[in-house]
CSV table of C-alpha atoms in Angstrom, one decimal:
chain,number,residue,atom,x,y,z
A,1,MET,CA,10.4,4.3,-11.6
A,2,ASN,CA,7.0,2.9,-10.4
A,3,THR,CA,7.1,2.0,-6.7
A,4,ASP,CA,3.4,1.2,-6.5
A,5,LEU,CA,3.8,-2.3,-7.9
A,6,ARG,CA,1.5,-4.8,-6.2
A,7,ILE,CA,1.7,-8.4,-5.1
A,8,TYR,CA,-1.4,-10.4,-4.5
A,9,THR,CA,-2.0,-13.8,-3.0
A,10,VAL,CA,-4.9,-15.2,-5.1
A,11,LYS,CA,-6.7,-18.4,-4.1
A,12,PHE,CA,-9.0,-20.3,-6.5
A,13,SER,CA,-11.3,-23.0,-5.3
A,14,ALA,CA,-13.3,-24.9,-7.9
A,15,GLU,CA,-13.9,-28.3,-9.5
A,16,SER,CA,-10.8,-30.2,-10.6
A,17,ALA,CA,-11.3,-29.5,-14.3
A,18,ASP,CA,-11.4,-25.7,-13.7
A,19,ILE,CA,-8.4,-25.7,-11.4
A,20,ASN,CA,-6.5,-27.7,-14.1
A,21,ILE,CA,-7.3,-25.1,-16.7
A,22,ILE,CA,-5.8,-22.3,-14.4
A,23,ASP,CA,-2.8,-24.6,-13.6
A,24,GLN,CA,-2.2,-25.1,-17.3
A,25,PHE,CA,-2.4,-21.4,-18.0
A,26,LEU,CA,0.2,-20.6,-15.3
A,27,THR,CA,2.4,-23.5,-16.5
A,28,GLU,CA,2.3,-22.1,-20.1
A,29,HIS,CA,3.3,-18.7,-18.9
A,30,ALA,CA,6.3,-20.3,-17.2
A,31,GLY,CA,6.5,-17.8,-14.3
A,32,TYR,CA,7.9,-15.0,-16.5
A,33,LYS,CA,5.3,-14.3,-19.3
A,34,ALA,CA,3.0,-11.5,-18.3
A,35,PHE,CA,-0.8,-11.7,-18.4
A,36,ILE,CA,-3.6,-9.2,-18.0
A,37,TRP,CA,-5.6,-9.4,-14.7
A,38,LEU,CA,-8.0,-7.1,-12.9
A,39,PRO,CA,-7.1,-6.8,-9.2
A,40,PRO,CA,-10.1,-6.7,-6.8
A,41,ASP,CA,-9.0,-3.4,-5.4
A,42,ARG,CA,-8.4,-1.6,-8.7
A,43,TYR,CA,-10.5,-0.4,-11.6
A,44,ILE,CA,-8.1,-0.9,-14.4
A,45,THR,CA,-6.4,-4.1,-15.6
A,46,ARG,CA,-2.7,-4.5,-15.0
A,47,LYS,CA,0.1,-6.9,-16.2
A,48,PHE,CA,1.2,-9.6,-13.8
A,49,LYS,CA,3.4,-12.7,-13.7
A,50,CYS,CA,3.0,-15.7,-11.5
A,51,ALA,CA,6.2,-17.6,-10.6
A,52,GLU,CA,4.7,-19.4,-7.5
A,53,TRP,CA,1.6,-21.5,-7.1
A,54,SER,CA,0.5,-24.6,-5.4
A,55,LYS,CA,-2.4,-27.0,-6.0
A,56,GLU,CA,-4.3,-28.9,-3.3
A,57,VAL,CA,-6.5,-31.8,-4.4
A,58,SER,CA,-9.2,-32.6,-2.0
A,59,GLY,CA,-12.1,-34.5,-3.6
A,60,LEU,CA,-14.8,-32.5,-5.4
A,61,TRP,CA,-13.2,-29.0,-4.9
A,62,ASP,CA,-9.5,-28.3,-5.5
A,63,THR,CA,-7.6,-25.2,-4.4
A,64,LEU,CA,-4.9,-23.4,-6.3
A,65,THR,CA,-3.0,-20.7,-4.3
A,66,THR,CA,-1.0,-18.2,-6.4
A,67,THR,CA,1.2,-15.2,-6.0
A,68,PHE,CA,0.6,-12.6,-8.7
A,69,GLU,CA,3.3,-9.9,-9.0
A,70,GLN,CA,2.6,-6.8,-11.0
A,71,VAL,CA,5.2,-6.1,-13.8
A,72,ILE,CA,6.0,-3.1,-15.9
A,73,ALA,CA,5.4,-3.9,-19.6
């Protein structure tokens, strides 16, 4: 059993079009489909899911705050 599974809060700040692409990706993965991501404190990619995220629209730059949870594939 792997007890070293990580959880990351990841915040994206970018133009609306870019944030919308990330939002669509997360929506398509529906909170349960795993995706590959390279955490900033690791040297190897891992599988994660994202069941929680929120989007803040504020003019030129929007913000998407996510919670990435590592999963065992």
